[in-house]
């Protein structure tokens, strides 16, 4: 651990270990974004020694935002649970599908509900955006569209993003990325992000 | 009617009347976007003789997009009804709230579900984006964010948009806009949009 | 020609032929966007019988926008010439490189200068956005960024866009696209765009 | 200074003072963005004790990006000077006008040229985006459009932005903002940004 700290690879700082939520924003049981989230979680825990939380997006069930419901009942249970998962985190890695060239409505709806809590967990949260898609563009248009509401909420969205195209066949049986060039690209982004979060939380 | 046709103000063309859906993308019972939608509907029916449909967004209830649900059950009833409302329309006027600097999750979710139908009604649909907000910026950031998925789906989103700031006190008791300068701005956009749709559907 | 008209492929309408400006927004002597522009111009002239103008972006030289210069001298000659080239056109096809994830500064600068003329040629102009890039994403982020100022100026930017990735080796010796699947994709977009412009200018 | 340090208001860290470039991206001699830049520079120097550099954008004259010129001559002098001004800075505050709903072509062109240098100064640079406009929307659409290329270049663009609407009459004879509510809003953003940069550069 000490060596790895010197190499800048550890996520230990201030006497504790960095806590990262890795969230695949997909309610489907089988999803390339879940594959990507699992792979990133493994990398962050193994290589950087982070404490990783890998929640299931489906557990955060909530109705479409409805101001009448909010006035009468409040924020739905799923939104409160998502907020709680994020509250203690040093960082969030989102694995977000692209729907129709943009953020998925389900994810935006979750963000909208969580943002109704005061304080909400997005302000000043360090977020890395990643996404996988079956097509060639790797959800990259969707990731740019996803930045907007998160930045509007005051999150520090890391400038580099990771879009994985042709994701259906991208993972091996052990869950790792088959293409070493793409793996190196992901390594570089994760290393930069972790160093950034460390500096930011430490400063 | 003939005179008004000559003035380019009628929406009669090809032996029929233009059908426009005006949709306030808000599930709340009281909403400035509903006020705006009602006002625009009145203008379109009265001034241009359009056939206007003013559905209640709340009737299109649907769960957050879930691929498992789609595989087992299909598209939810609310999404099918929204698609049906749009199918026969010459144009759609959206009155869309801005949530967190972007499209509302509820609206994006509705678009995502409807886009699963083949064919879906957004391809080649003429859409005018409008939005009202209590603050000074009039939902204008949100409208730009809303363009992206609609254009990705092949809709012709009209370039001009109408954002109504400080919307809470903007309407009089009869539902009209109090500020004549803002009313003229809206008139200009509606007139341009209706002429565009007419040319487009006629050509 | 008559047959081709019946097939919806002709650009003859209202007793004249559609005039389309195809502009590669690149000042470089060798450029994949110039290759793309030349190929699209050939398609539009050959397949649809359009009158095609293929100007050299370099001829529209202009300094970076400077309000002092404008107040003293006016709009630079290059901007006036670009405006003139667009003024009589039924449509514009832009072949736009992506620089740093967005519109090229040179193109945006040209748009800014031309927009100072009253009236400027972008209002109500039908525009198809295409772009080529050496990398895999085919300038697609840049095209979305390019939509914004054009739509803000009132242009009808066609919803479908064509991004050509790995463009360096994409063209054969005769200037045509090597990959038949990509050629079919381009054919579909050009056919849809031409039909749209025809309907729009005819209506 | 020590007291102010304890209050978190000083920009002294690591035995030195924070260096901030405040750049009005306007070549005009009279410009509301220059007024805003001068005001922000005064605030940063006076209240936080930062070392502030306030360059004149006009000194960074450069032709529209031209790959042939680059191949033959290299990066123009103005771009090299802008890069040099940024190289030693801890942060950049941009006061950027909005042209046609987006980033000004002159600014984008400057970014494009500077990005050709290796390494370029935008990677990991902390940037605060502000903008002034004569109209009511305060350049806010333009600021969102400006984020894209800077983030694509790896800059940490601060999530909060400051858009000053109706800027022509916003400043008093002494250069300060007349409206105390708007001044407080700017204070909050500057304070948050300075604290963020300090943490980030310190960590």
mmCIF file of C-alpha atoms in Angstrom, chain B residues 124 126 144 147-160 196 198-203, chain C residues 124 126 144 147-160 196 198-203:
data_model
loop_
_atom_site.group_PDB
_atom_site.id
_atom_site.type_symbol
_atom_site.label_atom_id
_atom_site.label_comp_id
_atom_site.label_asym_id
_atom_site.label_seq_id
_atom_site.Cartn_x
_atom_site.Cartn_y
_atom_site.Cartn_z
ATOM 1 C CA UNK B 124 -40.378 14.727 -39.402
ATOM 2 C CA UNK B 126 -42.708 20.061 -36.758
ATOM 3 C CA UNK B 144 -31.733 24.212 -25.880
ATOM 4 C CA UNK B 147 -33.805 20.280 -28.746
ATOM 5 C CA UNK B 148 -31.132 17.555 -28.686
ATOM 6 C CA UNK B 149 -33.204 14.365 -28.234
ATOM 7 C CA UNK B 150 -36.011 15.655 -30.447
ATOM 8 C CA UNK B 151 -33.594 16.440 -33.278
ATOM 9 C CA UNK B 152 -31.828 13.124 -32.708
ATOM 10 C CA UNK B 153 -35.241 11.519 -33.339
ATOM 11 C CA UNK B 154 -35.574 13.369 -36.648
ATOM 12 C CA UNK B 155 -38.015 16.088 -35.590
ATOM 13 C CA UNK B 156 -37.938 19.488 -37.291
ATOM 14 C CA UNK B 157 -37.564 21.674 -34.223
ATOM 15 C CA UNK B 158 -38.381 25.237 -35.236
ATOM 16 C CA UNK B 159 -35.309 27.450 -34.776
ATOM 17 C CA UNK B 160 -37.050 30.235 -32.860
ATOM 18 C CA UNK B 196 -43.629 27.237 -41.794
ATOM 19 C CA UNK B 198 -48.251 25.160 -43.694
ATOM 20 C CA UNK B 199 -45.506 25.448 -46.298
ATOM 21 C CA UNK B 200 -43.932 22.239 -45.116
ATOM 22 C CA UNK B 201 -47.139 20.161 -45.086
ATOM 23 C CA UNK B 202 -48.337 21.705 -48.308
ATOM 24 C CA UNK B 203 -45.147 21.300 -50.372
ATOM 25 C CA UNK C 124 -34.849 30.374 -42.793
ATOM 26 C CA UNK C 126 -32.157 25.011 -45.011
ATOM 27 C CA UNK C 144 -24.086 19.201 -32.462
ATOM 28 C CA UNK C 147 -26.193 23.497 -34.730
ATOM 29 C CA UNK C 148 -26.498 26.015 -31.879
ATOM 30 C CA UNK C 149 -25.412 29.297 -33.542
ATOM 31 C CA UNK C 150 -27.084 28.395 -36.841
ATOM 32 C CA UNK C 151 -30.394 27.695 -35.107
ATOM 33 C CA UNK C 152 -29.975 30.820 -32.991
ATOM 34 C CA UNK C 153 -29.778 32.701 -36.309
ATOM 35 C CA UNK C 154 -33.056 31.163 -37.458
ATOM 36 C CA UNK C 155 -31.723 28.530 -39.850
ATOM 37 C CA UNK C 156 -33.625 25.296 -40.393
ATOM 38 C CA UNK C 157 -30.862 22.831 -39.609
ATOM 39 C CA UNK C 158 -31.936 19.420 -40.911
ATOM 40 C CA UNK C 159 -32.256 16.990 -38.001
ATOM 41 C CA UNK C 160 -30.229 14.170 -39.566
ATOM 42 C CA UNK C 196 -37.387 18.380 -47.518
ATOM 43 C CA UNK C 198 -38.164 20.923 -52.228
ATOM 44 C CA UNK C 199 -41.278 20.686 -50.085
ATOM 45 C CA UNK C 200 -40.216 23.673 -48.046
ATOM 46 C CA UNK C 201 -39.380 25.962 -50.994
ATOM 47 C CA UNK C 202 -42.396 24.784 -52.937
ATOM 48 C CA UNK C 203 -45.052 25.171 -50.236
#
